[in-house]
Short mmCIF file of N, CA and C in Angstrom, two decimals:
data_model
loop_
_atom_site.label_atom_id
_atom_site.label_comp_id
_atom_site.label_asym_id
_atom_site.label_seq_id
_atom_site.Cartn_x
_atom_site.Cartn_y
_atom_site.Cartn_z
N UNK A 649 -31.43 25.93 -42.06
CA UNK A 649 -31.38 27.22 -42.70
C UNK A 649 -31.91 27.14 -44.14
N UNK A 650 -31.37 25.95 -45.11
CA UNK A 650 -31.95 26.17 -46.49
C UNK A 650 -33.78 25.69 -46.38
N UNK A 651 -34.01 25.18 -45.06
CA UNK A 651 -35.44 24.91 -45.48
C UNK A 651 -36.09 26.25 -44.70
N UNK A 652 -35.77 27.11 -44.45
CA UNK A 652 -36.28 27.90 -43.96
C UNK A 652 -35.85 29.51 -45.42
N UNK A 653 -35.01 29.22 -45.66
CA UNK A 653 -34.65 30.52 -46.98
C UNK A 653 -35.80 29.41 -48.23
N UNK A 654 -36.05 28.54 -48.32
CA UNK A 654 -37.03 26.98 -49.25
C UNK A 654 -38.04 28.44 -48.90
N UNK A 655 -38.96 27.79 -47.88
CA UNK A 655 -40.09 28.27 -47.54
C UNK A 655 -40.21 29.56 -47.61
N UNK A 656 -39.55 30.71 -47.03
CA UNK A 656 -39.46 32.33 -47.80
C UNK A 656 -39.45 32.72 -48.81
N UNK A 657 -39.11 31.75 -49.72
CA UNK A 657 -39.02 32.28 -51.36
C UNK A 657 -39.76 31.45 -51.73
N UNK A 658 -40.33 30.51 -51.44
CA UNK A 658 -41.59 29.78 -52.00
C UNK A 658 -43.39 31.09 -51.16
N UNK A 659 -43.29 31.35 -49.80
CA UNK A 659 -44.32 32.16 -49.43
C UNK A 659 -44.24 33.51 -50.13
N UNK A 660 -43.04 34.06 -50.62
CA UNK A 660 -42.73 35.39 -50.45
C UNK A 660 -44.14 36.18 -52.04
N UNK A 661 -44.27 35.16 -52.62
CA UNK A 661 -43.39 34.15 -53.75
C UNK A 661 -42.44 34.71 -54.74
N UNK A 662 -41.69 33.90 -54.61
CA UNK A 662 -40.06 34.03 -55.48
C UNK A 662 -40.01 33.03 -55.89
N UNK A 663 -40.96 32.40 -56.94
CA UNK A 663 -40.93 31.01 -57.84
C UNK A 663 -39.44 31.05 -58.33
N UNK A 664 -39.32 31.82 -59.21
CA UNK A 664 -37.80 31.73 -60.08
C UNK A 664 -36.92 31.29 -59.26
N UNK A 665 -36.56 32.24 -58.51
CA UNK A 665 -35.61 32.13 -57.11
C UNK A 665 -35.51 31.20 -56.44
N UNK A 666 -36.56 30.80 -56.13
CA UNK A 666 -36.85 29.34 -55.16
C UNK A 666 -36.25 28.15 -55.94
N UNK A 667 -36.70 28.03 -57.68
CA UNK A 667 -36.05 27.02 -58.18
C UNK A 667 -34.69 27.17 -58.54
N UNK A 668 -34.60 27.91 -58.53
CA UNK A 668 -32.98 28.10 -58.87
C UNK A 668 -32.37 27.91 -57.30
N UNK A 669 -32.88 27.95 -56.13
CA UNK A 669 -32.04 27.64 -55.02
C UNK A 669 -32.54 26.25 -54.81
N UNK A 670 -32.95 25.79 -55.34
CA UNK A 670 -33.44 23.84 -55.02
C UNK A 670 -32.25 23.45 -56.22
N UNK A 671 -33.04 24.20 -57.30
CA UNK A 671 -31.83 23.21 -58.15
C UNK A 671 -30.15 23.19 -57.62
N UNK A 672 -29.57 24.71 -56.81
CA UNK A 672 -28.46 24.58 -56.85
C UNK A 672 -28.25 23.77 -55.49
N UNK A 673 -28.67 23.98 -54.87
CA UNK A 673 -28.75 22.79 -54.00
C UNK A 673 -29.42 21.21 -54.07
N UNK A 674 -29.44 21.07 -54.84
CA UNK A 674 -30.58 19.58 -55.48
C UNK A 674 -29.72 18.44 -54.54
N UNK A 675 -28.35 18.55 -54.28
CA UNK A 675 -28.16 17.26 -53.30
C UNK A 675 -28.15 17.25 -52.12
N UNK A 676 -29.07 18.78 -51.48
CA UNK A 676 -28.05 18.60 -50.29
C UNK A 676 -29.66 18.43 -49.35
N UNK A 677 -31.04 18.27 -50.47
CA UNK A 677 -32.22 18.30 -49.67
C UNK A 677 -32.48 16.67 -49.09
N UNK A 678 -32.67 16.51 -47.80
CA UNK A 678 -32.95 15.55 -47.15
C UNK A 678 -34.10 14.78 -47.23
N UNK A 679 -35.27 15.76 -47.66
CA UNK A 679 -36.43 15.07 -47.64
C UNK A 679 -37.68 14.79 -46.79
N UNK A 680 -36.81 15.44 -45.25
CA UNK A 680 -37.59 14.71 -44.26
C UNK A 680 -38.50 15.80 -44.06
N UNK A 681 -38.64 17.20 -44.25
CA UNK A 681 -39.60 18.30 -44.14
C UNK A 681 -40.41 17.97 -45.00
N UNK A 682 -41.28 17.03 -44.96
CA UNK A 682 -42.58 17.25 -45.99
C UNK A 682 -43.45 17.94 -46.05
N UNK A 683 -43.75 18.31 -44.83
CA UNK A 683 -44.94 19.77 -44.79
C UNK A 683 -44.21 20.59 -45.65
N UNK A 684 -43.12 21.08 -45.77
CA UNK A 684 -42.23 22.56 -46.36
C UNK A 684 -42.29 21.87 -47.76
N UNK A 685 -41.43 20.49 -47.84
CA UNK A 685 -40.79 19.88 -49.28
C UNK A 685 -42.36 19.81 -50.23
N UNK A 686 -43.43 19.24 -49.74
CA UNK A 686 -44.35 19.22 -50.72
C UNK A 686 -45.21 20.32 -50.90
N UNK A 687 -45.64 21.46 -50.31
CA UNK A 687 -46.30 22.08 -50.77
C UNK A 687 -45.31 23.38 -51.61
N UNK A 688 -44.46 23.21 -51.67
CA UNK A 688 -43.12 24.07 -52.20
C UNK A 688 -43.18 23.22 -53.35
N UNK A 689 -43.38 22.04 -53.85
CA UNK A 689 -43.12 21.04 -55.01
C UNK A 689 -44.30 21.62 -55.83
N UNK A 690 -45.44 21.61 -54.73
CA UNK A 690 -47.06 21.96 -55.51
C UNK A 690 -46.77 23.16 -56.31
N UNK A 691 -46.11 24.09 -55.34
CA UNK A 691 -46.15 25.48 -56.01
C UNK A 691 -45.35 25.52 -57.45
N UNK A 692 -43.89 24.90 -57.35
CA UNK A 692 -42.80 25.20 -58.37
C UNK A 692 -43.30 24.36 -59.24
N UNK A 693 -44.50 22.89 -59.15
CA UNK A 693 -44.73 22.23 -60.73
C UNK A 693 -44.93 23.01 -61.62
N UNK A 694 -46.24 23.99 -61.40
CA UNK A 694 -45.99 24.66 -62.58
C UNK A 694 -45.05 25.29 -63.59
N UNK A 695 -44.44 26.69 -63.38
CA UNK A 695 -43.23 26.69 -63.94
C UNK A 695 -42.01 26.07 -63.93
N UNK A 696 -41.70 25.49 -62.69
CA UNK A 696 -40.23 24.76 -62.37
C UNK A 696 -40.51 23.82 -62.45
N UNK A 697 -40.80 22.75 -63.26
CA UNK A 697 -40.97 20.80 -62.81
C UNK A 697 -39.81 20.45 -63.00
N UNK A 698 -38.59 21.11 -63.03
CA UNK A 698 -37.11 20.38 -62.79
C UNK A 698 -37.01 20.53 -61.38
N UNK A 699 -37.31 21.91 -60.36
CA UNK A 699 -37.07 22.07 -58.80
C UNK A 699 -38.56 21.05 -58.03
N UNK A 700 -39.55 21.04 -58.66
CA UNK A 700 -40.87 20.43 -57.86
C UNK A 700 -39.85 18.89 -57.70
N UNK A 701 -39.50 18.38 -59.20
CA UNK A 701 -38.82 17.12 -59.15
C UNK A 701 -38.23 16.82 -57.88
N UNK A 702 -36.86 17.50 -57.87
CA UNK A 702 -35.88 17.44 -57.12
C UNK A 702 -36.50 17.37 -55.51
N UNK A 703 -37.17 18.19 -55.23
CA UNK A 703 -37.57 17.84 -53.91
C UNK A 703 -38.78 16.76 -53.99
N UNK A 704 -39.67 16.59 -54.84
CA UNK A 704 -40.57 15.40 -54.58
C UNK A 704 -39.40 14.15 -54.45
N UNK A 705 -38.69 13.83 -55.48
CA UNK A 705 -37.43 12.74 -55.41
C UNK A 705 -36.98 13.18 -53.81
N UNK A 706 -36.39 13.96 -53.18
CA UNK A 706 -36.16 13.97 -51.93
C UNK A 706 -36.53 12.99 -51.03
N UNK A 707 -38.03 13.49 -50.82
CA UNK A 707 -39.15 12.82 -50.19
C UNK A 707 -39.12 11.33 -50.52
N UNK A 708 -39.01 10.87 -51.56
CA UNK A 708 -39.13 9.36 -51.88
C UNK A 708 -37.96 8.57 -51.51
N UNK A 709 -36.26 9.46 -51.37
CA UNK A 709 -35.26 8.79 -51.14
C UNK A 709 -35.42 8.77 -50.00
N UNK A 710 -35.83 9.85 -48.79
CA UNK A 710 -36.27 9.47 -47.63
C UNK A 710 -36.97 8.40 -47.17
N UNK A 711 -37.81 8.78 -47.29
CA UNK A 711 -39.40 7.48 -47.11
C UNK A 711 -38.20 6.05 -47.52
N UNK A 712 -37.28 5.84 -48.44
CA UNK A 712 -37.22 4.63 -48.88
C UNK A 712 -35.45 4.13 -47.95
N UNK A 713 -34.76 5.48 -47.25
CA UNK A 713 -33.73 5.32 -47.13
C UNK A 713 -33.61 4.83 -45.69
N UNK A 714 -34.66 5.68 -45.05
CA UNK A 714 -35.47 5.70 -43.58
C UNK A 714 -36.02 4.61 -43.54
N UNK A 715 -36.55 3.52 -44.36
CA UNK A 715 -37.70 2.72 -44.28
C UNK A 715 -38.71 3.12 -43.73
N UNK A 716 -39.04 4.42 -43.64
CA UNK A 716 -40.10 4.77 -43.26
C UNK A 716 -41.43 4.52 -44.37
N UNK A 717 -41.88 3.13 -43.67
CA UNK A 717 -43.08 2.81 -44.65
C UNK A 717 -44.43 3.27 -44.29
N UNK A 718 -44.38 3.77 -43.38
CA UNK A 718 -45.91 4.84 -43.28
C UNK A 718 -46.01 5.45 -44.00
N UNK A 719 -44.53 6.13 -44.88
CA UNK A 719 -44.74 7.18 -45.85
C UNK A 719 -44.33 6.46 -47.54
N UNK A 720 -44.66 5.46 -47.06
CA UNK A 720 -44.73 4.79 -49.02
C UNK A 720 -45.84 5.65 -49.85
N UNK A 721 -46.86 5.12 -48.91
CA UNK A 721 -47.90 5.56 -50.47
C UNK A 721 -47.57 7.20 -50.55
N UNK A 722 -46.91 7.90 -49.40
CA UNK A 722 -46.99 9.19 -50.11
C UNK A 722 -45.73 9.26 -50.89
N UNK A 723 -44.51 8.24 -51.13
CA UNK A 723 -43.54 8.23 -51.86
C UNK A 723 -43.81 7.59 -53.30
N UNK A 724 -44.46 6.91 -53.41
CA UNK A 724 -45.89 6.37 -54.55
C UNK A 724 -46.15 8.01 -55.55
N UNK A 725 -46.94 8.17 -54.80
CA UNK A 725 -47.78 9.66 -55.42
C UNK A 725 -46.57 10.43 -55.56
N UNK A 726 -45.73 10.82 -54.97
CA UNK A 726 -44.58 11.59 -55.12
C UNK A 726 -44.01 11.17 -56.71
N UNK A 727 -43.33 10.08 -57.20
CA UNK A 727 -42.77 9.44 -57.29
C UNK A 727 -43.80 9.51 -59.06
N UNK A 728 -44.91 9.11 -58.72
CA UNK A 728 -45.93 9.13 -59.93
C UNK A 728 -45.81 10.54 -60.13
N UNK A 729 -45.60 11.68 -59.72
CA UNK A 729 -46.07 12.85 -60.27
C UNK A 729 -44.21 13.41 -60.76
N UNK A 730 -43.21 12.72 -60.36
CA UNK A 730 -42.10 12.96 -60.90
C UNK A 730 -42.12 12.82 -62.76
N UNK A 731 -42.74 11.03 -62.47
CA UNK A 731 -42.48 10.83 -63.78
C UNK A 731 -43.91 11.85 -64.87
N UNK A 732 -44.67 12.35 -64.22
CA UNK A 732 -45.88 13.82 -64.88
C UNK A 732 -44.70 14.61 -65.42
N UNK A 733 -44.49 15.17 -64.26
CA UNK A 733 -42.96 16.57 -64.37
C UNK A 733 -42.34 15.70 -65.27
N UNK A 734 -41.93 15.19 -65.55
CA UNK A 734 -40.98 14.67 -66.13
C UNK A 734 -41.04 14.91 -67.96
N UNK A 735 -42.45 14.90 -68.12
CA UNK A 735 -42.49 15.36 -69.64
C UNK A 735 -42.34 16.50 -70.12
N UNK A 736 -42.09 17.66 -69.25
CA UNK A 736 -42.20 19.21 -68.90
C UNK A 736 -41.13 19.58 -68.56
N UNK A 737 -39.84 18.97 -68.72
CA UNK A 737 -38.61 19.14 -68.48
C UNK A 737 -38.11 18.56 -69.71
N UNK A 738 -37.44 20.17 -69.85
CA UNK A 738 -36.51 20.16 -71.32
C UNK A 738 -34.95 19.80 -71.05
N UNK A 739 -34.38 20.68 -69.92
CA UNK A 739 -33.27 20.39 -69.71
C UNK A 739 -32.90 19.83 -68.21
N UNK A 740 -32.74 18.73 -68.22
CA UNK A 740 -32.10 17.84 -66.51
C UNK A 740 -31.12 18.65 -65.98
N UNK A 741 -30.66 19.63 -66.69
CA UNK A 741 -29.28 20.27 -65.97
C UNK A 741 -28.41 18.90 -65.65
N UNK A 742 -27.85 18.22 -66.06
CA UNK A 742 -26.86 17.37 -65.74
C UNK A 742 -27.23 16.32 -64.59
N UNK A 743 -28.78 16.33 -64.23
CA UNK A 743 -29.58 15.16 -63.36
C UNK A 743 -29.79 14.29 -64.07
N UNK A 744 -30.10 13.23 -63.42
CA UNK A 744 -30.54 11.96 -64.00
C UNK A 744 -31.81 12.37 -64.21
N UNK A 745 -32.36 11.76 -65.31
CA UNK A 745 -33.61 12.22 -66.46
C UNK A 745 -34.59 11.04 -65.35
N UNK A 746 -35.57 10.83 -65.33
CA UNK A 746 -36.79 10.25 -64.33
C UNK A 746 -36.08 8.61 -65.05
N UNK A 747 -36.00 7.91 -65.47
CA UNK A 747 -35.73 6.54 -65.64
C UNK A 747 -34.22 6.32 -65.12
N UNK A 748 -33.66 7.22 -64.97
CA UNK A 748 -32.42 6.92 -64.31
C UNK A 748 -32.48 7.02 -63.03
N UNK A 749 -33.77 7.79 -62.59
CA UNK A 749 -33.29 7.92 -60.85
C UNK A 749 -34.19 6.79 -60.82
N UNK A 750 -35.63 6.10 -61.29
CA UNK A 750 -35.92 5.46 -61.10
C UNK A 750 -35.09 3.98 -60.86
N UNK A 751 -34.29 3.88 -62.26
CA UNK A 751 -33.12 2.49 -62.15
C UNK A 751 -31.99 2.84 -60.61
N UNK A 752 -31.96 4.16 -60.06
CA UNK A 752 -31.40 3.91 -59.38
C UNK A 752 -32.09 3.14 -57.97
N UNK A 753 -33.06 3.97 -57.54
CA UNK A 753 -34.14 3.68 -56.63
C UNK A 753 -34.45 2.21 -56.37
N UNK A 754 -34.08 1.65 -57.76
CA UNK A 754 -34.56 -0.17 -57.52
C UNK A 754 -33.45 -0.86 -57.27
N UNK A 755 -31.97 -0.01 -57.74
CA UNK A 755 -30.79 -0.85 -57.29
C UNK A 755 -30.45 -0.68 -55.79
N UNK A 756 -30.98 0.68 -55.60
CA UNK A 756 -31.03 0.85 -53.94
C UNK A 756 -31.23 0.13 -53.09
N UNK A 757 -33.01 0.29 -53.53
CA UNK A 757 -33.88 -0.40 -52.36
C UNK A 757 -34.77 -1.48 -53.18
N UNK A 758 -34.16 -2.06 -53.95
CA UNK A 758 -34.79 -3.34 -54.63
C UNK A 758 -35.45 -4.27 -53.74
N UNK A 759 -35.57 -4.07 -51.98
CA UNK A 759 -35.68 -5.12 -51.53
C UNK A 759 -36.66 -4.31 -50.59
N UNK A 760 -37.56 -3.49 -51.05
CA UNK A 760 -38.46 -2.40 -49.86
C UNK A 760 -39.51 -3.04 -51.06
N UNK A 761 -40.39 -3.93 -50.65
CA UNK A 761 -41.08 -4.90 -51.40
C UNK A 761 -42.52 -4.39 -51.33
N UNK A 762 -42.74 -3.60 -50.21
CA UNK A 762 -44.11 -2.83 -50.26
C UNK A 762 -44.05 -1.80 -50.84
N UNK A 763 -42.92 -1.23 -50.93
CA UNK A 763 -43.14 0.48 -51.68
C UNK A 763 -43.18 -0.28 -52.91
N UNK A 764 -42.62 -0.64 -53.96
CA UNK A 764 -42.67 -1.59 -55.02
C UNK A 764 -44.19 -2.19 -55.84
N UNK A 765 -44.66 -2.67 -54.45
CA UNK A 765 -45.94 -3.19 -54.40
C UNK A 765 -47.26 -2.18 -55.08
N UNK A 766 -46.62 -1.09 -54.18
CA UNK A 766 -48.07 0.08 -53.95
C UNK A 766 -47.26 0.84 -55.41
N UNK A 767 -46.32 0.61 -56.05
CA UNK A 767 -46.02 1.91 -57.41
C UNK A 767 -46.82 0.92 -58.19
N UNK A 768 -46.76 -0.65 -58.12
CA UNK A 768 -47.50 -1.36 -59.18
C UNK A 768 -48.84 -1.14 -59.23
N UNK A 769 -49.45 -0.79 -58.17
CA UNK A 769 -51.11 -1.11 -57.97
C UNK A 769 -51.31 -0.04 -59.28
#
């Protein structure tokens, strides 16, 4: 249901709206809709790079929680364009600021040695 009210207010377009329903939901997105989660990220960077965040981070806790390593390099690029957004965000709302989810991500999955690999290249 929330990725389907995601995608209506991201097509409708209801930018404002849309980020304000990612952010208030910011823990409860899974990640695994990437067709919906990233082109909804594309749309909200512009004005919202606190909601684009939140669901690009989605996508990367997936890809890394799943071990789904087919989807590294797109958790890579995800992941690189967090820390972009990241200078364009004034207020975290009470999220971890991009070096904190990052320190979390490595205490996580410190041991997913190819995703690691491909953020260094």
């Amino acid at each position: 249901m929330r990725l389907l009210a995601l995608q209506f207010l991201v097509a409708w377009p209801a930018l404002p709206r849309a980020a304000r329903y990612v952010i208030e939901h910011w823990q409860e997105w899974d990640g695994e809709a990437f067709e919906i989660y990233g082109p909804a990220a594309e749309r909200l960077s512009g004005e919202h790079p606190l909601a684009a965040t939140l669901l690009l981070r989605a996508m990367v806790a997936f890809a890394l929680s799943m071990g789904r390593a087919t989807r590294y390099r797109y958790a890579v690029q995800h992941l690189r364009s967090c820390e972009q957004l990241a200078a364009a965000i004034d207020d975290w709302q009470g999220i971890d600021g991009h070096e904190g989810f990052l320190a979390r991500l490595r205490e996580a999955y410190g041991t997913k040695w190819s995703f690691w690999l491909l953020l260094e290249e």
